[in-house]
PDB file of C-alpha atoms in Angstrom:
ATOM      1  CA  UNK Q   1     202.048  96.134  97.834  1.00 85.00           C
ATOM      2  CA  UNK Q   2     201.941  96.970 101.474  1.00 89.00           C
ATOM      3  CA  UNK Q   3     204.027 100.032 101.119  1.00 92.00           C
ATOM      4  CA  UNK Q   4     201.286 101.400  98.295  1.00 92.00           C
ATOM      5  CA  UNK Q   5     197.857 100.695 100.505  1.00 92.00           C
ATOM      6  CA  UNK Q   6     199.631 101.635 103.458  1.00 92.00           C
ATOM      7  CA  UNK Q   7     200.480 105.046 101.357  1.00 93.00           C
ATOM      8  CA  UNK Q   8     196.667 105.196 100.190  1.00 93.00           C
ATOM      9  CA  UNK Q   9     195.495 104.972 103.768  1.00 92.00           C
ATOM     10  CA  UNK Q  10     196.327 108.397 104.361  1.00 90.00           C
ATOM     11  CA  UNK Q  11     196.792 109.720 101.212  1.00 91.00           C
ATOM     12  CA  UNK Q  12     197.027 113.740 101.391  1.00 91.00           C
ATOM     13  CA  UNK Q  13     194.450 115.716  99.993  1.00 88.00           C
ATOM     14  CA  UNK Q  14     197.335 117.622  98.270  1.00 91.00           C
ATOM     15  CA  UNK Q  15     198.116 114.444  96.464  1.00 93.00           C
ATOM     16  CA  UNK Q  16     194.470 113.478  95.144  1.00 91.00           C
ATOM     17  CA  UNK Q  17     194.222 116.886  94.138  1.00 92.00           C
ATOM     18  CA  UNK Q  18     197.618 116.557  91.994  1.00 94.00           C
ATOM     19  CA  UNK Q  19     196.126 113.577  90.434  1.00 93.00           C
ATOM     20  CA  UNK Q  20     193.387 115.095  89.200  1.00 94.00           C
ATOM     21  CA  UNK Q  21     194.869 118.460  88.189  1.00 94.00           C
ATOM     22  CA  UNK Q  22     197.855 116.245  86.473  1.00 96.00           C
ATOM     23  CA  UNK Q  23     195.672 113.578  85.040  1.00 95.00           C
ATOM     24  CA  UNK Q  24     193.415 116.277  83.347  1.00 95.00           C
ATOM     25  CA  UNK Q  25     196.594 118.075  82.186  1.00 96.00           C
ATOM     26  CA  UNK Q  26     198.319 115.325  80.964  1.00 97.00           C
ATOM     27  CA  UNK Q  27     195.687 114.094  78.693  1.00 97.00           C
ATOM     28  CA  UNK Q  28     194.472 117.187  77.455  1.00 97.00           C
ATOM     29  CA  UNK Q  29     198.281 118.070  76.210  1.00 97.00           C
ATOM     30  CA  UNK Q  30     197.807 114.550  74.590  1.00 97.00           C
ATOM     31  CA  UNK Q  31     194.661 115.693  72.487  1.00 97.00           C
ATOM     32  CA  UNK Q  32     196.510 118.190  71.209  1.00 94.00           C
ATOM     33  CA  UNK Q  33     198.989 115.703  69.558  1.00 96.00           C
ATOM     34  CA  UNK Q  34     197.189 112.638  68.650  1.00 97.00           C
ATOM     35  CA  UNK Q  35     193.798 113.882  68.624  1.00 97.00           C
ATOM     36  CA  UNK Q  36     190.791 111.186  67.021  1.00 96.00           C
ATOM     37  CA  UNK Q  37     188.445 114.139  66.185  1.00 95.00           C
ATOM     38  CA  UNK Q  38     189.538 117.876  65.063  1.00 93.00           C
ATOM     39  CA  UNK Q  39     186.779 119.572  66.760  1.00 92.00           C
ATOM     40  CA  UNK Q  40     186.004 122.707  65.955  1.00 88.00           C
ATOM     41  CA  UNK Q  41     185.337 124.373  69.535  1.00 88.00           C
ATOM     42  CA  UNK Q  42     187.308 126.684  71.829  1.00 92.00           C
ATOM     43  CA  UNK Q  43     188.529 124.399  74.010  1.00 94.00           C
ATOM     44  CA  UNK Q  44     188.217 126.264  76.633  1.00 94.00           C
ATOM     45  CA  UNK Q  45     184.911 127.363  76.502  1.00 95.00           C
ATOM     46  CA  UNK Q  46     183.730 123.834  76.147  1.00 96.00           C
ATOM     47  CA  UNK Q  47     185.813 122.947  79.391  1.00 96.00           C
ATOM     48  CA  UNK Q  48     183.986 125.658  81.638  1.00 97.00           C
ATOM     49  CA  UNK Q  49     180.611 123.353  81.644  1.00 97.00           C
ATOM     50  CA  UNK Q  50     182.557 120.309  82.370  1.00 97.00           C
ATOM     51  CA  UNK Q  51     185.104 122.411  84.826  1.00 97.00           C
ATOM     52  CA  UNK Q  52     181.945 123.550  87.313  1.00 97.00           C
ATOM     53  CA  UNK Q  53     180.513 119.878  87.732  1.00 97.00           C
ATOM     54  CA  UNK Q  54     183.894 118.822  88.100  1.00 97.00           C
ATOM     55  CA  UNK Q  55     184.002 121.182  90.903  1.00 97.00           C
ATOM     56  CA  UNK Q  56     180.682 119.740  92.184  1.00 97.00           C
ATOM     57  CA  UNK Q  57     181.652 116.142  92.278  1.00 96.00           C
ATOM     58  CA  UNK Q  58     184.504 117.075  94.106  1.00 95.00           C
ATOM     59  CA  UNK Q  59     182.288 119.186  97.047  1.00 96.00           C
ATOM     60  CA  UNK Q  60     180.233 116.204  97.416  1.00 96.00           C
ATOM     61  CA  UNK Q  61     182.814 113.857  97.303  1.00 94.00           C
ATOM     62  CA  UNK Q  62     184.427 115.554 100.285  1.00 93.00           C
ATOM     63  CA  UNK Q  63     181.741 116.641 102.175  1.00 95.00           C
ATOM     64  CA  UNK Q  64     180.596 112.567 102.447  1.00 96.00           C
ATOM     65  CA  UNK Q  65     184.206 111.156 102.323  1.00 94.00           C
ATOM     66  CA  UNK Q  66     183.899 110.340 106.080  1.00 95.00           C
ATOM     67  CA  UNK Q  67     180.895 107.673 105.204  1.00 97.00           C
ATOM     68  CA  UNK Q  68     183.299 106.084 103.488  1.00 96.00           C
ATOM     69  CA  UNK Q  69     185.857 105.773 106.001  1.00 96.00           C
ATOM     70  CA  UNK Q  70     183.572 104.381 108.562  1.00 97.00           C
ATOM     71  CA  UNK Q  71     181.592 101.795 106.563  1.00 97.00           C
ATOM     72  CA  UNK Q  72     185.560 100.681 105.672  1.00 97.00           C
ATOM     73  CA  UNK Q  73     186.256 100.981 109.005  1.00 96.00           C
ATOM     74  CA  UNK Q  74     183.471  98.813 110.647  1.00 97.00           C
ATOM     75  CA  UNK Q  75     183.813  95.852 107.616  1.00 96.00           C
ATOM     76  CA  UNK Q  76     187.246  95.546 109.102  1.00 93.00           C
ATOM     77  CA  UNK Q  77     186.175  95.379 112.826  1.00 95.00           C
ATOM     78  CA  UNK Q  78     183.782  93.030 112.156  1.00 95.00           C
ATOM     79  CA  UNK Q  79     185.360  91.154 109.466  1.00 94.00           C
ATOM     80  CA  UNK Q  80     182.466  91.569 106.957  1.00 96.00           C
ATOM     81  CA  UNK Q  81     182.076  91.451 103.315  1.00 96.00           C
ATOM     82  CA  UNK Q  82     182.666  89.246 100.499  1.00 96.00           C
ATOM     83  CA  UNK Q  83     186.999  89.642 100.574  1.00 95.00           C
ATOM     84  CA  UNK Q  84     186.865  88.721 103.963  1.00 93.00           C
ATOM     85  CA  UNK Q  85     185.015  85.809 103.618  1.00 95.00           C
ATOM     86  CA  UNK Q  86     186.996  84.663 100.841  1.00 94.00           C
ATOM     87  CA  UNK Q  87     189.894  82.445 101.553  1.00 93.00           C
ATOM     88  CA  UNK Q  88     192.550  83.808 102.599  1.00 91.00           C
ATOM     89  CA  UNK Q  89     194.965  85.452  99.920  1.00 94.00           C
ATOM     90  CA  UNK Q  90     198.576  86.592  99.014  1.00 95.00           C
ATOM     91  CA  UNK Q  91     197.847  90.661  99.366  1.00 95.00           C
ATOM     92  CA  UNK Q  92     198.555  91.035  95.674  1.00 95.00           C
ATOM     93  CA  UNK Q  93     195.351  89.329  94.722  1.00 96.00           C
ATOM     94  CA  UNK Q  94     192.990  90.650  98.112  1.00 96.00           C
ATOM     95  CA  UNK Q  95     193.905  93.980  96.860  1.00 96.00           C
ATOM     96  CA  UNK Q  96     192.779  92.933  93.023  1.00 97.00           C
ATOM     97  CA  UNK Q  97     189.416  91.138  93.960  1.00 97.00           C
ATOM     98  CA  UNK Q  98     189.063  94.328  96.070  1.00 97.00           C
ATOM     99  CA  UNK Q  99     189.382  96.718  93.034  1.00 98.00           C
ATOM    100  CA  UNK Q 100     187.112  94.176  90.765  1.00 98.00           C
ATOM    101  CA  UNK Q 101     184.552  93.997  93.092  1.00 98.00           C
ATOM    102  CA  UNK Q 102     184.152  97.930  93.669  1.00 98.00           C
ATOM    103  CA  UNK Q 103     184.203  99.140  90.147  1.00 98.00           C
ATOM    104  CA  UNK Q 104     181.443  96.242  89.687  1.00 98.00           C
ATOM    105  CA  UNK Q 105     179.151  97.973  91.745  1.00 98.00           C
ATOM    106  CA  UNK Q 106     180.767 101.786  92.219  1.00 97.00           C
ATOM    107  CA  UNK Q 107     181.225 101.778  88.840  1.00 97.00           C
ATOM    108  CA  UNK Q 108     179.571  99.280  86.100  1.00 98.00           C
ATOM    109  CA  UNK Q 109     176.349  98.496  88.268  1.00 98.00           C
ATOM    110  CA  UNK Q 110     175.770 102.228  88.823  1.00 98.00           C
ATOM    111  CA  UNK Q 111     176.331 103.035  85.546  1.00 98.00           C
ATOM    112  CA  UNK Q 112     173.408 100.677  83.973  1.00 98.00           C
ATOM    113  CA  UNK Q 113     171.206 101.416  86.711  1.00 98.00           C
ATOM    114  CA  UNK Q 114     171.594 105.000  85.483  1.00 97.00           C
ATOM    115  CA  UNK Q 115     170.808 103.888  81.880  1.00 97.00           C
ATOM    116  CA  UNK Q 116     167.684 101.208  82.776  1.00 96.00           C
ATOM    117  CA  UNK Q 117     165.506 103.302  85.326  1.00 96.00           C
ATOM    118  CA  UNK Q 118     164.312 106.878  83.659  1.00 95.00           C
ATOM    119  CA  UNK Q 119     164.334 109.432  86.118  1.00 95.00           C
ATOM    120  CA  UNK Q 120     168.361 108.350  86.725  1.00 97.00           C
ATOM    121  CA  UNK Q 121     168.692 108.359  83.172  1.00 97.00           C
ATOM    122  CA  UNK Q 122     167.884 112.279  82.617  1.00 96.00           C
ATOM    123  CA  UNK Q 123     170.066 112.856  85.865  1.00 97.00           C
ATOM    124  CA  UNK Q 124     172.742 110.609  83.782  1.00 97.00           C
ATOM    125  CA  UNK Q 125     172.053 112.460  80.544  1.00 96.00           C
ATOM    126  CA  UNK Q 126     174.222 115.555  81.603  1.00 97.00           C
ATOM    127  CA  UNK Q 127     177.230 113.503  81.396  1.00 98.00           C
ATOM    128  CA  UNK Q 128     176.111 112.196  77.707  1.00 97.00           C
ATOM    129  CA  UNK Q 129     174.553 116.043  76.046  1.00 97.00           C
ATOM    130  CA  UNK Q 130     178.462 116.581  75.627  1.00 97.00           C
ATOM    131  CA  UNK Q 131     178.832 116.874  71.689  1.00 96.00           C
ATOM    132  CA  UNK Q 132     182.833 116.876  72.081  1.00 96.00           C
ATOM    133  CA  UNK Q 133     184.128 114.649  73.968  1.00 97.00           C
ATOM    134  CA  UNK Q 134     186.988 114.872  75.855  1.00 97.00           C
ATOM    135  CA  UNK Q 135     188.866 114.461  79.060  1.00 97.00           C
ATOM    136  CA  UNK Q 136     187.232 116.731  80.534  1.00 97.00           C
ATOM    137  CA  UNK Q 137     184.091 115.459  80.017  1.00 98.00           C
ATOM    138  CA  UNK Q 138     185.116 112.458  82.218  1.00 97.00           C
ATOM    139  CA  UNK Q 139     183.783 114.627  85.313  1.00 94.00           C
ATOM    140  CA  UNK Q 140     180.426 115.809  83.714  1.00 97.00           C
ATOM    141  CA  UNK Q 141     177.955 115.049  86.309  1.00 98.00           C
ATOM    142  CA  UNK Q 142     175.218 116.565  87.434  1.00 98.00           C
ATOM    143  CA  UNK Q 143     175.424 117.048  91.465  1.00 97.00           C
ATOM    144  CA  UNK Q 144     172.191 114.634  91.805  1.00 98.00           C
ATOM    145  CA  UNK Q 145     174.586 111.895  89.995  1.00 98.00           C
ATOM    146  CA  UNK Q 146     177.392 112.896  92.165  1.00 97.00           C
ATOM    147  CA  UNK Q 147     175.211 111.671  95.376  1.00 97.00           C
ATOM    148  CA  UNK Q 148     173.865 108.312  93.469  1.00 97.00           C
ATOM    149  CA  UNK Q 149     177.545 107.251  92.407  1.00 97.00           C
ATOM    150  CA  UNK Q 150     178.786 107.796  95.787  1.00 97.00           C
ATOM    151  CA  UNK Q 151     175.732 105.290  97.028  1.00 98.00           C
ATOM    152  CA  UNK Q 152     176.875 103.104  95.110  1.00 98.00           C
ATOM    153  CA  UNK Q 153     180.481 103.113  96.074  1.00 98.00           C
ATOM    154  CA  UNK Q 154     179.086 103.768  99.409  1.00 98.00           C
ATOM    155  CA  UNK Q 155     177.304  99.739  99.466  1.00 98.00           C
ATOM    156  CA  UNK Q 156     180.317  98.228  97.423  1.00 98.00           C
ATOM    157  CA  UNK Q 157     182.491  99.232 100.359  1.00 98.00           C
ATOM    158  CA  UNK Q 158     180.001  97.822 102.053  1.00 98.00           C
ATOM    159  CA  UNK Q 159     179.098  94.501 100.497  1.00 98.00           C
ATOM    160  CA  UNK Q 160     183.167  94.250  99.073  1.00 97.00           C
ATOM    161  CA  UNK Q 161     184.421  94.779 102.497  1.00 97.00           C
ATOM    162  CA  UNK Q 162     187.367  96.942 101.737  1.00 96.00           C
ATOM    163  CA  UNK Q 163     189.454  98.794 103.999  1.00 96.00           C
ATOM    164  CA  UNK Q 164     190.018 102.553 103.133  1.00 96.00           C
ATOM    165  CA  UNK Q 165     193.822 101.745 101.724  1.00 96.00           C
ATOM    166  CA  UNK Q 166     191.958  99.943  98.729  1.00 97.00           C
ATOM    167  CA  UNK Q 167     188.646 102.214  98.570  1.00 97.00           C
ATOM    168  CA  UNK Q 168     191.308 104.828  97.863  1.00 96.00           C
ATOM    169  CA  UNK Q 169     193.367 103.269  95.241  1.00 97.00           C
ATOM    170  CA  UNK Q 170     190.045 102.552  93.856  1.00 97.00           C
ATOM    171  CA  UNK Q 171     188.639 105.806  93.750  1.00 97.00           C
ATOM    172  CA  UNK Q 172     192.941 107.413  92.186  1.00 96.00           C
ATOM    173  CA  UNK Q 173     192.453 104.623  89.394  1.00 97.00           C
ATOM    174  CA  UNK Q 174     188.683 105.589  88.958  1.00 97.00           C
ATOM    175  CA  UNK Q 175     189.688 109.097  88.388  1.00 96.00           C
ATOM    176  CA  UNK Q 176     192.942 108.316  86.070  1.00 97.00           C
ATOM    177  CA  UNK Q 177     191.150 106.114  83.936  1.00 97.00           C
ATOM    178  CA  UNK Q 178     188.196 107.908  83.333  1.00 98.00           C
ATOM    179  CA  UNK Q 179     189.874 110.679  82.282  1.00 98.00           C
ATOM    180  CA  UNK Q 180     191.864 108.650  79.700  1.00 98.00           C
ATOM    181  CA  UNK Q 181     189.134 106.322  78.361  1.00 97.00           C
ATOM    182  CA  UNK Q 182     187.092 110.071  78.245  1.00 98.00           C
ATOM    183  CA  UNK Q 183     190.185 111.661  76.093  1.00 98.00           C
ATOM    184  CA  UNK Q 184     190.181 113.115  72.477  1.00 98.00           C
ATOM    185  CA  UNK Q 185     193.394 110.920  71.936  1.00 97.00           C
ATOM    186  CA  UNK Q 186     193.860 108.518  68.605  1.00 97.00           C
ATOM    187  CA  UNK Q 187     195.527 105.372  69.898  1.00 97.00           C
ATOM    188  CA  UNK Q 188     196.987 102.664  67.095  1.00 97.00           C
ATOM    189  CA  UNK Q 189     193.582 100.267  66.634  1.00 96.00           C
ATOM    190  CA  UNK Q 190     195.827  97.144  67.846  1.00 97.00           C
ATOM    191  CA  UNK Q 191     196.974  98.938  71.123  1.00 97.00           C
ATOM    192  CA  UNK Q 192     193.578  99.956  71.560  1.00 97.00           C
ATOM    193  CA  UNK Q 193     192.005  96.763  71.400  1.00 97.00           C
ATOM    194  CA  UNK Q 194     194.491  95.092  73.310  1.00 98.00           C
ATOM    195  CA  UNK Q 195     194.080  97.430  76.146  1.00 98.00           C
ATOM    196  CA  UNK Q 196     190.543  96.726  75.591  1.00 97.00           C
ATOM    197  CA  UNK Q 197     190.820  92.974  77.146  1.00 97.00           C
ATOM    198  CA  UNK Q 198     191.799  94.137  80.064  1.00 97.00           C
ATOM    199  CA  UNK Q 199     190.440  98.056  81.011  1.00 98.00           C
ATOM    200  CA  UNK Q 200     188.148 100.640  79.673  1.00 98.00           C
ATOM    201  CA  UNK Q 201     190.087 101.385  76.237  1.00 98.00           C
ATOM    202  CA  UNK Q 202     189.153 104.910  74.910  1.00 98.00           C
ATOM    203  CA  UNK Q 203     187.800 103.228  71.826  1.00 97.00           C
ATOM    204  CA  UNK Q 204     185.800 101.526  74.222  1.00 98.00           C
ATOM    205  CA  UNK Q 205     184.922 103.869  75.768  1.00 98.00           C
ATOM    206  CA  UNK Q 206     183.848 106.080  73.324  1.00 97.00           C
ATOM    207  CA  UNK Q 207     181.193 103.612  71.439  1.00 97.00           C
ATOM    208  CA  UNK Q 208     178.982 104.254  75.102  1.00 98.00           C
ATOM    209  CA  UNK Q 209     179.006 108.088  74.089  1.00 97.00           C
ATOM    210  CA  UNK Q 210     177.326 107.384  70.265  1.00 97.00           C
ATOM    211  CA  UNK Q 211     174.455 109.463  70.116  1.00 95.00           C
ATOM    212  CA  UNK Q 212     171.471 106.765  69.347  1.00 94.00           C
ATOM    213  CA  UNK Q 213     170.961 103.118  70.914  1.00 93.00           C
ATOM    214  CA  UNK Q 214     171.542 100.293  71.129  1.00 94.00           C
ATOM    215  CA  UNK Q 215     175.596 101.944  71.634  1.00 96.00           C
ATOM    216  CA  UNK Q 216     174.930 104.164  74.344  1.00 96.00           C
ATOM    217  CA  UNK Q 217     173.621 101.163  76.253  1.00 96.00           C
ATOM    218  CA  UNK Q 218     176.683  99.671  75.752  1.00 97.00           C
ATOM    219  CA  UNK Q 219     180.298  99.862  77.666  1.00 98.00           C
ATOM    220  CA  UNK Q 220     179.115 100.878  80.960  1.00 98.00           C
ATOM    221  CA  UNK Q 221     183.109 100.053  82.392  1.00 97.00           C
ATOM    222  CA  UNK Q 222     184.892 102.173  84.079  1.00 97.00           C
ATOM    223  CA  UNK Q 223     188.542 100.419  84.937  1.00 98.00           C
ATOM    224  CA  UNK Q 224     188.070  97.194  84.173  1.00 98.00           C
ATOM    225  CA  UNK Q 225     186.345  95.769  81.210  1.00 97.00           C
ATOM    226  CA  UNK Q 226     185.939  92.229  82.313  1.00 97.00           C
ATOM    227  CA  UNK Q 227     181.940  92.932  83.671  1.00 98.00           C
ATOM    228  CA  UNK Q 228     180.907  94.550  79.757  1.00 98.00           C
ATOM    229  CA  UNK Q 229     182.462  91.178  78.783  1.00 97.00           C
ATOM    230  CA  UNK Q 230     181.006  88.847  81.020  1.00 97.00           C
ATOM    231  CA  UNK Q 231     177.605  90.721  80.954  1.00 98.00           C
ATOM    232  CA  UNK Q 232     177.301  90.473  77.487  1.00 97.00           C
ATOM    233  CA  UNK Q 233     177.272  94.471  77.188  1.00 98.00           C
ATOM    234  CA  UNK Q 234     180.537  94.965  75.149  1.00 98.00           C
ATOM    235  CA  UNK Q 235     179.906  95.860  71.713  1.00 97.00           C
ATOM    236  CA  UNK Q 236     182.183  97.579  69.098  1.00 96.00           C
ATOM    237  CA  UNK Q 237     181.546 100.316  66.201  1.00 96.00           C
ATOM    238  CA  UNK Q 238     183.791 102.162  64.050  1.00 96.00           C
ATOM    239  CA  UNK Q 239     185.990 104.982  66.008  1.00 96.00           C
ATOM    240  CA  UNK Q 240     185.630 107.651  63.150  1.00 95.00           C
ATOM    241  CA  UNK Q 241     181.875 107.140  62.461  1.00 95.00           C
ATOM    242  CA  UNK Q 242     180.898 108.017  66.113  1.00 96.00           C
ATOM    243  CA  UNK Q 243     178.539 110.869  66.430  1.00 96.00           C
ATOM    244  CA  UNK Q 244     178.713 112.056  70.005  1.00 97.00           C
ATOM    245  CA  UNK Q 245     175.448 113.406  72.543  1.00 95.00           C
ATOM    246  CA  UNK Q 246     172.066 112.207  72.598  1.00 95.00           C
ATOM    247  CA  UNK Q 247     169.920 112.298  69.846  1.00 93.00           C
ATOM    248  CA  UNK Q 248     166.648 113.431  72.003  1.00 92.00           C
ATOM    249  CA  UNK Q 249     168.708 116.163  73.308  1.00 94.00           C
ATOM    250  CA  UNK Q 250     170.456 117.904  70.479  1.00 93.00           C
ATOM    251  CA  UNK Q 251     170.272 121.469  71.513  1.00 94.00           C
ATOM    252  CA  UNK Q 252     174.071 122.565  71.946  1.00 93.00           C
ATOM    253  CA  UNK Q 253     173.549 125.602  73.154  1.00 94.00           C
ATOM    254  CA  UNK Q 254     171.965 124.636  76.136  1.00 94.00           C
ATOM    255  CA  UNK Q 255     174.260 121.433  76.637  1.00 95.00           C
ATOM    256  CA  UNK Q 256     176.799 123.680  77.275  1.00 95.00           C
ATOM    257  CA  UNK Q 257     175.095 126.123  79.419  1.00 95.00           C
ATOM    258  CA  UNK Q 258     175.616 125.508  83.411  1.00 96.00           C
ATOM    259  CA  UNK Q 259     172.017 126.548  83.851  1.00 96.00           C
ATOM    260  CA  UNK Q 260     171.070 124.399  81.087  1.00 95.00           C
ATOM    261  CA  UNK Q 261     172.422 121.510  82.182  1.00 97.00           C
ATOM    262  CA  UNK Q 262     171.810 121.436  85.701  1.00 97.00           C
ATOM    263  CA  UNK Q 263     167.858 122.323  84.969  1.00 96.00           C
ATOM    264  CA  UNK Q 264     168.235 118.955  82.393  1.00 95.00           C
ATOM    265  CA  UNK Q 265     167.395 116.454  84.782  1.00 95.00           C
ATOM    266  CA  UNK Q 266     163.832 118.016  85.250  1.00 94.00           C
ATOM    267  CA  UNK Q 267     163.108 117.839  81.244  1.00 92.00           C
ATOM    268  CA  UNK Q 268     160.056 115.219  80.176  1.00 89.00           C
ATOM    269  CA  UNK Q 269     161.329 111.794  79.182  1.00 88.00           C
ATOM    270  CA  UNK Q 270     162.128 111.303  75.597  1.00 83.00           C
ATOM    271  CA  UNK Q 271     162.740 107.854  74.355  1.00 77.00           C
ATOM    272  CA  UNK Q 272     165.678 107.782  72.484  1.00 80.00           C
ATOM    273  CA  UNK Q 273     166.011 106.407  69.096  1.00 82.00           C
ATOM    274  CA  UNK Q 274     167.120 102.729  68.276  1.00 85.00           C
ATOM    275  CA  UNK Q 275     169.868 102.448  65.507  1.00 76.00           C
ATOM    276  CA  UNK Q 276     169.026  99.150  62.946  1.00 66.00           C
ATOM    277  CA  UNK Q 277     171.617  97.194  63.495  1.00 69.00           C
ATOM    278  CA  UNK Q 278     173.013  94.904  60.452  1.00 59.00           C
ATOM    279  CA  UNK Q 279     172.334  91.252  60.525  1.00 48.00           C
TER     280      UNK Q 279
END
């Protein structure tokens, strides 16, 4: 466990970048052989949207990457945040309460935020127009979202206490399993679900991307799916009836226009449509 923080300390830019590259080309090979949905698109084509934000997040990411390192830097010098004022801990399980605690607020807190306050919600809604979903839409966000995820991580760093070895494990896993729980893959139902217990499965996953409420309110997780659970925000609905986008916004053309999307934000508010749920 030391060896592997001590190796995300200083983890080369090369190496992040071979992560995503890999994780992206991994799982996209995968949709080709066990896809869940036969969409009829040109793959490519749909990508290019999905490729430019990608690009986007990654600028910002960068360009603010050294916030991170200091607010990690000064928790350690000054001992603060909630990991170091636990007691203390085999490394194993600091490194664990470390990861459960960021993608709490870096991820699953974000994430509902996004979904409960409006004018985050049509910033959010670029990530959700996407009417076939896939790995790559696991990096559809609009550059405004880019900034308010990394505020979030930003504070959990801050309020978690983690050094940079663990913000950057974090952030790897964040990436990885985004882009899996995002794929156009068809996993056996009892894998799926047992995965389920324990991260963001892509059956999971996939119930936050239905197109009408109360589902898309639903599975905000991002690694681990303990905080859904607990939060009483898990819910489950059949794989092959899922209808993906956004019911309000059903205009493909323009969700999958780059000029389209990043004007999207700036739209009027249109309350989306509740789904009667059986009793």
């Amino acid at each position: 466990m030391e060896t592997l923080i001590a190796y995300f300390e200083n983890i080369p830019s090369a190496h992040r970048s071979a992560l995503l590259v890999g994780g992206i080309t991994f799982f996209w090979l995968l949709e080709g052989a066990v896809p869940l949905f036969r969409f009829n698109y040109k793959k490519w084509r749909h990508a290019l949207p999905n490729f430019f934000f990608t690009l986007t997040t990654i600028i910002i990411n960068f360009a603010l990457a050294f916030l991170l390192l200091k607010t990690a830097d000064f928790t350690a010098v000054n001992d603060f945040g909630l990991i170091n004022w636990l007691p203390e801990m085999p490394l194993w399980l600091y490194v664990l309460v470390g990861l459960l605690f960021l993608d709490l607020i870096g991820a699953y807190l974000a994430h509902l935020v996004e979904h409960k306050v409006k004018p985050l919600w049509m910033v959010h809604l670029v990530h959700h127009t996407d009417h076939n979903v896939d790995t790559t839409t696991a990096n559809r966000h609009h550059p405004l979202e880019s900034l308010i995820r990394f505020t979030f991580t930003l504070i959990g760093v801050f309020l978690v206490g983690t050094p940079i070895g663990i913000v950057m494990l974090y952030q790897s896993l964040s990436l990885v399993l985004s882009q899996f729980n995002h794929a156009n893959i068809k996993l056996p139902k009892k894998v799926d679900r047992a995965l389920s217990w324990i991260i963001v499965s892509p059956d999971m996953h996939k119930v936050h991307h239905h197109y009408v409420l109360p589902y898309t309110d639903s599975n905000y997780g991002n690694i681990f799916s303990i905080w859904d659970r607990l939060f009483g925000t898990y819910m489950q609905f059949d794989r092959d009836a899922i209808v993906y986008g956004v019911d309000t916004f059903p205009d493909e053309v323009e969700n999958a226009s780059i000029k389209g999307l990043l004007k999207q934000p700036f739209h009027k508010y249109r309350k989306p449509t509740t789904m009667q749920l059986d009793k």
